[in-house]
Structures are given as structure tokens and as C-alpha cells.
Amino acid sequence: MKILILFALGLVALAAARPSDIIDFEEDHMEHEQEGIPGTAVEGEYSWVAPDGNEYHVKYVADRFGYRIVDDNVVPRMRSDDVPEAEEDDD
């Protein structure tokens, strides 16, 4: 029984020694959260409220493959039918 308790305490200590939250920042109009192992792989998200009142967010992953945006509402998406067709010159 003592060994089981020591083992459980060891797991708790290991979990406490490896915090997954790297950044957890929140202000009135912005916030940033990041989890993972610094220098190896992290994922996170940040958001802000612009002066015009719109709220924007970005979710990302940063790992050995680089920094990649997974989801955002910052840049408007273009549908294929929104792309203007090229005009032909009559020269």
C-alpha cells in the first residue's frame, strides 16, 4: 500500500513539474494562451478586440515544421466564385 501511495505521489510530482501552460495572459481587450514544450512543440491561440469593436482570433501550432495558423478570422476567406476573371486585352 505504501508503494502505491509513493507511486501516486510521484506521478503527481511529475505532472506538476511539467506545466503545460507556457503563456496564459488576459487583459481587457486581448488574451494569449499557449501550451506545450518550449523549443519543441507548442500550440496556442490569441485574440483581441480591434478599435472598431470586431473581435479577432488566431489558433496556431509551432513545432519542427514551423509556425502554422490552424484557424483564424483575421483574413477574410475567398470563395472560388469571388475570384475575378482575367480580362483579355484587345490590342
mmCIF file of N, CA and C in Angstrom:
data_model
loop_
_atom_site.group_PDB
_atom_site.id
_atom_site.type_symbol
_atom_site.label_atom_id
_atom_site.label_comp_id
_atom_site.label_asym_id
_atom_site.label_seq_id
_atom_site.Cartn_x
_atom_site.Cartn_y
_atom_site.Cartn_z
ATOM 1 N N MET A 1 0.821 -1.192 0.000
ATOM 2 C CA MET A 1 0.000 0.000 0.000
ATOM 3 C C MET A 1 0.866 1.257 0.000
ATOM 4 N N LYS A 2 1.972 1.216 0.780
ATOM 5 C CA LYS A 2 2.871 2.364 0.832
ATOM 6 C C LYS A 2 3.501 2.617 -0.539
ATOM 7 N N ILE A 3 3.818 1.533 -1.242
ATOM 8 C CA ILE A 3 4.432 1.679 -2.556
ATOM 9 C C ILE A 3 3.439 2.324 -3.525
ATOM 10 N N LEU A 4 2.187 1.945 -3.444
ATOM 11 C CA LEU A 4 1.153 2.517 -4.304
ATOM 12 C C LEU A 4 0.985 4.011 -4.036
ATOM 13 N N ILE A 5 1.007 4.394 -2.777
ATOM 14 C CA ILE A 5 0.883 5.814 -2.408
ATOM 15 C C ILE A 5 2.102 6.590 -2.897
ATOM 16 N N LEU A 6 3.299 6.030 -2.717
ATOM 17 C CA LEU A 6 4.510 6.691 -3.197
ATOM 18 C C LEU A 6 4.501 6.827 -4.723
ATOM 19 N N PHE A 7 4.024 5.810 -5.394
ATOM 20 C CA PHE A 7 3.931 5.856 -6.849
ATOM 21 C C PHE A 7 2.959 6.958 -7.292
ATOM 22 N N ALA A 8 1.810 7.036 -6.635
ATOM 23 C CA ALA A 8 0.817 8.068 -6.961
ATOM 24 C C ALA A 8 1.374 9.463 -6.700
ATOM 25 N N LEU A 9 2.071 9.648 -5.591
ATOM 26 C CA LEU A 9 2.682 10.938 -5.296
ATOM 27 C C LEU A 9 3.763 11.291 -6.318
ATOM 28 N N GLY A 10 4.489 10.284 -6.758
ATOM 29 C CA GLY A 10 5.496 10.513 -7.794
ATOM 30 C C GLY A 10 4.871 10.978 -9.098
ATOM 31 N N LEU A 11 3.735 10.388 -9.474
ATOM 32 C CA LEU A 11 3.044 10.822 -10.691
ATOM 33 C C LEU A 11 2.532 12.250 -10.565
ATOM 34 N N VAL A 12 2.012 12.582 -9.403
ATOM 35 C CA VAL A 12 1.537 13.950 -9.171
ATOM 36 C C VAL A 12 2.700 14.928 -9.255
ATOM 37 N N ALA A 13 3.831 14.583 -8.653
ATOM 38 C CA ALA A 13 5.010 15.453 -8.702
ATOM 39 C C ALA A 13 5.518 15.612 -10.131
ATOM 40 N N LEU A 14 5.494 14.549 -10.899
ATOM 41 C CA LEU A 14 5.927 14.614 -12.299
ATOM 42 C C LEU A 14 4.999 15.512 -13.113
ATOM 43 N N ALA A 15 3.727 15.372 -12.891
ATOM 44 C CA ALA A 15 2.760 16.215 -13.609
ATOM 45 C C ALA A 15 2.926 17.684 -13.217
ATOM 46 N N ALA A 16 3.194 17.946 -11.963
ATOM 47 C CA ALA A 16 3.379 19.321 -11.506
ATOM 48 C C ALA A 16 4.693 19.905 -12.016
ATOM 49 N N ALA A 17 5.691 19.068 -12.232
ATOM 50 C CA ALA A 17 6.985 19.536 -12.714
ATOM 51 C C ALA A 17 6.971 19.854 -14.193
ATOM 52 N N ARG A 18 5.995 19.350 -14.922
ATOM 53 C CA ARG A 18 5.887 19.599 -16.362
ATOM 54 C C ARG A 18 4.639 20.422 -16.658
ATOM 55 N N PRO A 19 4.655 21.704 -16.321
ATOM 56 C CA PRO A 19 3.472 22.508 -16.594
ATOM 57 C C PRO A 19 3.270 22.648 -18.103
ATOM 58 N N SER A 20 2.039 22.497 -18.537
ATOM 59 C CA SER A 20 1.769 22.602 -19.965
ATOM 60 C C SER A 20 1.469 24.035 -20.372
ATOM 61 N N ASP A 21 1.048 24.879 -19.437
ATOM 62 C CA ASP A 21 0.789 26.277 -19.765
ATOM 63 C C ASP A 21 2.106 27.038 -19.823
ATOM 64 N N ILE A 22 2.404 27.587 -20.986
ATOM 65 C CA ILE A 22 3.596 28.402 -21.153
ATOM 66 C C ILE A 22 3.220 29.866 -21.008
ATOM 67 N N ILE A 23 2.148 30.243 -21.696
ATOM 68 C CA ILE A 23 1.637 31.610 -21.639
ATOM 69 C C ILE A 23 0.156 31.534 -21.291
ATOM 70 N N ASP A 24 -0.247 32.350 -20.371
ATOM 71 C CA ASP A 24 -1.667 32.488 -20.056
ATOM 72 C C ASP A 24 -1.871 33.937 -19.652
ATOM 73 N N PHE A 25 -2.159 34.772 -20.637
ATOM 74 C CA PHE A 25 -2.208 36.212 -20.470
ATOM 75 C C PHE A 25 -3.581 36.713 -20.879
ATOM 76 N N GLU A 26 -4.190 37.519 -20.035
ATOM 77 C CA GLU A 26 -5.507 38.057 -20.372
ATOM 78 C C GLU A 26 -5.632 39.486 -19.873
ATOM 79 N N GLU A 27 -5.998 40.369 -20.766
ATOM 80 C CA GLU A 27 -6.259 41.767 -20.453
ATOM 81 C C GLU A 27 -7.674 42.102 -20.901
ATOM 82 N N ASP A 28 -8.039 43.364 -20.830
ATOM 83 C CA ASP A 28 -9.397 43.777 -21.197
ATOM 84 C C ASP A 28 -9.755 43.433 -22.641
ATOM 85 N N HIS A 29 -8.865 43.745 -23.567
ATOM 86 C CA HIS A 29 -9.201 43.596 -24.987
ATOM 87 C C HIS A 29 -8.316 42.601 -25.727
ATOM 88 N N MET A 30 -7.534 41.811 -24.994
ATOM 89 C CA MET A 30 -6.692 40.815 -25.654
ATOM 90 C C MET A 30 -6.345 39.683 -24.699
ATOM 91 N N GLU A 31 -6.037 38.524 -25.287
ATOM 92 C CA GLU A 31 -5.573 37.397 -24.483
ATOM 93 C C GLU A 31 -4.704 36.489 -25.345
ATOM 94 N N HIS A 32 -3.836 35.738 -24.672
ATOM 95 C CA HIS A 32 -2.931 34.807 -25.351
ATOM 96 C C HIS A 32 -2.713 33.609 -24.439
ATOM 97 N N GLU A 33 -2.947 32.425 -24.969
ATOM 98 C CA GLU A 33 -2.706 31.184 -24.241
ATOM 99 C C GLU A 33 -1.832 30.286 -25.095
ATOM 100 N N GLN A 34 -0.889 29.600 -24.462
ATOM 101 C CA GLN A 34 -0.004 28.691 -25.182
ATOM 102 C C GLN A 34 0.334 27.514 -24.283
ATOM 103 N N GLU A 35 0.311 26.312 -24.865
ATOM 104 C CA GLU A 35 0.637 25.091 -24.131
ATOM 105 C C GLU A 35 1.637 24.285 -24.925
ATOM 106 N N GLY A 36 2.381 23.440 -24.243
ATOM 107 C CA GLY A 36 3.315 22.547 -24.914
ATOM 108 C C GLY A 36 4.662 22.532 -24.234
ATOM 109 N N ILE A 37 5.663 22.192 -25.002
ATOM 110 C CA ILE A 37 7.034 22.130 -24.512
ATOM 111 C C ILE A 37 7.837 23.184 -25.257
ATOM 112 N N PRO A 38 8.281 24.240 -24.574
ATOM 113 C CA PRO A 38 9.018 25.306 -25.247
ATOM 114 C C PRO A 38 10.230 24.769 -26.010
ATOM 115 N N GLY A 39 10.406 25.245 -27.222
ATOM 116 C CA GLY A 39 11.525 24.820 -28.044
ATOM 117 C C GLY A 39 11.295 23.515 -28.775
ATOM 118 N N THR A 40 10.212 22.839 -28.477
ATOM 119 C CA THR A 40 9.909 21.567 -29.127
ATOM 120 C C THR A 40 8.617 21.649 -29.916
ATOM 121 N N ALA A 41 7.511 21.826 -29.235
ATOM 122 C CA ALA A 41 6.212 21.934 -29.896
ATOM 123 C C ALA A 41 5.236 22.643 -28.972
ATOM 124 N N VAL A 42 4.579 23.648 -29.497
ATOM 125 C CA VAL A 42 3.564 24.358 -28.736
ATOM 126 C C VAL A 42 2.342 24.581 -29.612
ATOM 127 N N GLU A 43 1.230 24.782 -28.975
ATOM 128 C CA GLU A 43 0.025 25.203 -29.676
ATOM 129 C C GLU A 43 -0.636 26.258 -28.812
ATOM 130 N N GLY A 44 -1.313 27.169 -29.463
ATOM 131 C CA GLY A 44 -1.917 28.230 -28.691
ATOM 132 C C GLY A 44 -2.916 29.018 -29.499
ATOM 133 N N GLU A 45 -3.403 30.043 -28.872
ATOM 134 C CA GLU A 45 -4.347 30.935 -29.534
ATOM 135 C C GLU A 45 -4.251 32.304 -28.892
ATOM 136 N N TYR A 46 -4.511 33.314 -29.692
ATOM 137 C CA TYR A 46 -4.596 34.667 -29.164
ATOM 138 C C TYR A 46 -5.758 35.372 -29.823
ATOM 139 N N SER A 47 -6.273 36.373 -29.136
ATOM 140 C CA SER A 47 -7.409 37.116 -29.660
ATOM 141 C C SER A 47 -7.318 38.552 -29.163
ATOM 142 N N TRP A 48 -7.999 39.431 -29.870
ATOM 143 C CA TRP A 48 -8.046 40.827 -29.496
ATOM 144 C C TRP A 48 -9.309 41.452 -30.056
ATOM 145 N N VAL A 49 -9.671 42.585 -29.465
ATOM 146 C CA VAL A 49 -10.796 43.372 -29.948
ATOM 147 C C VAL A 49 -10.204 44.614 -30.592
ATOM 148 N N ALA A 50 -10.498 44.811 -31.860
ATOM 149 C CA ALA A 50 -9.987 45.946 -32.612
ATOM 150 C C ALA A 50 -10.726 47.225 -32.207
ATOM 151 N N PRO A 51 -10.153 48.368 -32.516
ATOM 152 C CA PRO A 51 -10.815 49.634 -32.174
ATOM 153 C C PRO A 51 -12.230 49.760 -32.758
ATOM 154 N N ASP A 52 -12.500 49.077 -33.879
ATOM 155 C CA ASP A 52 -13.836 49.151 -34.471
ATOM 156 C C ASP A 52 -14.832 48.219 -33.776
ATOM 157 N N GLY A 53 -14.388 47.480 -32.754
ATOM 158 C CA GLY A 53 -15.274 46.610 -31.991
ATOM 159 C C GLY A 53 -15.302 45.157 -32.445
ATOM 160 N N ASN A 54 -14.662 44.851 -33.568
ATOM 161 C CA ASN A 54 -14.617 43.463 -34.041
ATOM 162 C C ASN A 54 -13.623 42.651 -33.222
ATOM 163 N N GLU A 55 -14.001 41.403 -32.917
ATOM 164 C CA GLU A 55 -13.105 40.509 -32.187
ATOM 165 C C GLU A 55 -12.449 39.551 -33.162
ATOM 166 N N TYR A 56 -11.137 39.424 -33.081
ATOM 167 C CA TYR A 56 -10.366 38.555 -33.969
ATOM 168 C C TYR A 56 -9.672 37.484 -33.140
ATOM 169 N N HIS A 57 -9.445 36.318 -33.742
ATOM 170 C CA HIS A 57 -8.732 35.243 -33.052
ATOM 171 C C HIS A 57 -7.838 34.492 -34.040
ATOM 172 N N VAL A 58 -6.771 33.922 -33.501
ATOM 173 C CA VAL A 58 -5.833 33.105 -34.276
ATOM 174 C C VAL A 58 -5.470 31.904 -33.426
ATOM 175 N N LYS A 59 -5.607 30.702 -33.994
ATOM 176 C CA LYS A 59 -5.137 29.466 -33.351
ATOM 177 C C LYS A 59 -3.950 28.983 -34.168
ATOM 178 N N TYR A 60 -2.897 28.535 -33.491
ATOM 179 C CA TYR A 60 -1.670 28.168 -34.189
ATOM 180 C C TYR A 60 -0.987 26.966 -33.567
ATOM 181 N N VAL A 61 -0.058 26.404 -34.331
ATOM 182 C CA VAL A 61 0.831 25.342 -33.882
ATOM 183 C C VAL A 61 2.233 25.756 -34.283
ATOM 184 N N ALA A 62 3.188 25.571 -33.401
ATOM 185 C CA ALA A 62 4.594 25.816 -33.718
ATOM 186 C C ALA A 62 5.378 24.598 -33.281
ATOM 187 N N ASP A 63 6.002 23.928 -34.250
ATOM 188 C CA ASP A 63 6.757 22.718 -33.948
ATOM 189 C C ASP A 63 7.898 22.593 -34.950
ATOM 190 N N ARG A 64 8.399 21.399 -35.142
ATOM 191 C CA ARG A 64 9.547 21.208 -36.037
ATOM 192 C C ARG A 64 9.224 21.536 -37.484
ATOM 193 N N PHE A 65 7.952 21.666 -37.806
ATOM 194 C CA PHE A 65 7.543 22.024 -39.164
ATOM 195 C C PHE A 65 7.326 23.527 -39.316
ATOM 196 N N GLY A 66 7.526 24.295 -38.252
ATOM 197 C CA GLY A 66 7.378 25.741 -38.305
ATOM 198 C C GLY A 66 6.111 26.226 -37.632
ATOM 199 N N TYR A 67 5.831 27.496 -37.849
ATOM 200 C CA TYR A 67 4.647 28.151 -37.281
ATOM 201 C C TYR A 67 3.520 28.052 -38.297
ATOM 202 N N ARG A 68 2.385 27.489 -37.870
ATOM 203 C CA ARG A 68 1.252 27.325 -38.787
ATOM 204 C C ARG A 68 -0.026 27.802 -38.129
ATOM 205 N N ILE A 69 -0.769 28.610 -38.856
ATOM 206 C CA ILE A 69 -2.072 29.043 -38.378
ATOM 207 C C ILE A 69 -3.073 27.943 -38.698
ATOM 208 N N VAL A 70 -3.788 27.489 -37.686
ATOM 209 C CA VAL A 70 -4.748 26.404 -37.828
ATOM 210 C C VAL A 70 -6.140 26.961 -38.111
ATOM 211 N N ASP A 71 -6.484 28.057 -37.450
ATOM 212 C CA ASP A 71 -7.800 28.666 -37.616
ATOM 213 C C ASP A 71 -7.684 30.144 -37.278
ATOM 214 N N ASP A 72 -8.395 30.982 -38.014
ATOM 215 C CA ASP A 72 -8.427 32.398 -37.702
ATOM 216 C C ASP A 72 -9.627 33.045 -38.376
ATOM 217 N N ASN A 73 -9.929 34.239 -37.923
ATOM 218 C CA ASN A 73 -10.946 35.035 -38.596
ATOM 219 C C ASN A 73 -10.402 36.415 -38.936
ATOM 220 N N VAL A 74 -9.090 36.500 -39.078
ATOM 221 C CA VAL A 74 -8.433 37.768 -39.338
ATOM 222 C C VAL A 74 -8.487 38.112 -40.820
ATOM 223 N N VAL A 75 -8.102 37.181 -41.663
ATOM 224 C CA VAL A 75 -8.097 37.399 -43.104
ATOM 225 C C VAL A 75 -9.372 36.797 -43.677
ATOM 226 N N PRO A 76 -10.166 37.593 -44.402
ATOM 227 C CA PRO A 76 -11.402 37.042 -44.972
ATOM 228 C C PRO A 76 -11.114 35.915 -45.955
ATOM 229 N N ARG A 77 -11.942 34.907 -45.942
ATOM 230 C CA ARG A 77 -11.813 33.775 -46.859
ATOM 231 C C ARG A 77 -12.395 34.156 -48.209
ATOM 232 N N MET A 78 -11.778 33.697 -49.271
ATOM 233 C CA MET A 78 -12.300 33.938 -50.616
ATOM 234 C C MET A 78 -12.890 32.650 -51.150
ATOM 235 N N ARG A 79 -14.093 32.742 -51.652
ATOM 236 C CA ARG A 79 -14.695 31.605 -52.325
ATOM 237 C C ARG A 79 -14.223 31.632 -53.766
ATOM 238 N N SER A 80 -14.234 30.495 -54.422
ATOM 239 C CA SER A 80 -13.755 30.429 -55.799
ATOM 240 C C SER A 80 -14.600 31.299 -56.732
ATOM 241 N N ASP A 81 -15.877 31.498 -56.430
ATOM 242 C CA ASP A 81 -16.708 32.339 -57.289
ATOM 243 C C ASP A 81 -16.495 33.830 -57.008
ATOM 244 N N ASP A 82 -15.695 34.165 -55.968
ATOM 245 C CA ASP A 82 -15.369 35.560 -55.682
ATOM 246 C C ASP A 82 -14.142 36.029 -56.459
ATOM 247 N N VAL A 83 -13.396 35.109 -57.049
ATOM 248 C CA VAL A 83 -12.171 35.462 -57.756
ATOM 249 C C VAL A 83 -12.545 36.089 -59.098
ATOM 250 N N PRO A 84 -12.087 37.313 -59.340
ATOM 251 C CA PRO A 84 -12.439 37.947 -60.619
ATOM 252 C C PRO A 84 -11.737 37.249 -61.773
ATOM 253 N N GLU A 85 -12.442 37.184 -62.897
ATOM 254 C CA GLU A 85 -11.860 36.562 -64.076
ATOM 255 C C GLU A 85 -10.933 37.555 -64.757
ATOM 256 N N ALA A 86 -9.872 37.043 -65.345
ATOM 257 C CA ALA A 86 -8.911 37.894 -66.026
ATOM 258 C C ALA A 86 -9.541 38.508 -67.273
ATOM 259 N N GLU A 87 -9.259 39.805 -67.463
ATOM 260 C CA GLU A 87 -9.778 40.476 -68.656
ATOM 261 C C GLU A 87 -8.791 40.295 -69.800
ATOM 262 N N GLU A 88 -9.298 40.110 -70.977
ATOM 263 C CA GLU A 88 -8.451 39.944 -72.149
ATOM 264 C C GLU A 88 -8.231 41.295 -72.805
ATOM 265 N N ASP A 89 -6.990 41.549 -73.237
ATOM 266 C CA ASP A 89 -6.685 42.777 -73.956
ATOM 267 C C ASP A 89 -7.039 42.604 -75.424
ATOM 268 N N ASP A 90 -7.611 43.642 -76.029
ATOM 269 C CA ASP A 90 -7.976 43.599 -77.441
ATOM 270 C C ASP A 90 -6.907 44.260 -78.309
ATOM 271 N N ASP A 91 -5.683 44.367 -77.843
ATOM 272 C CA ASP A 91 -4.606 45.013 -78.610
ATOM 273 C C ASP A 91 -4.171 44.206 -79.780
#
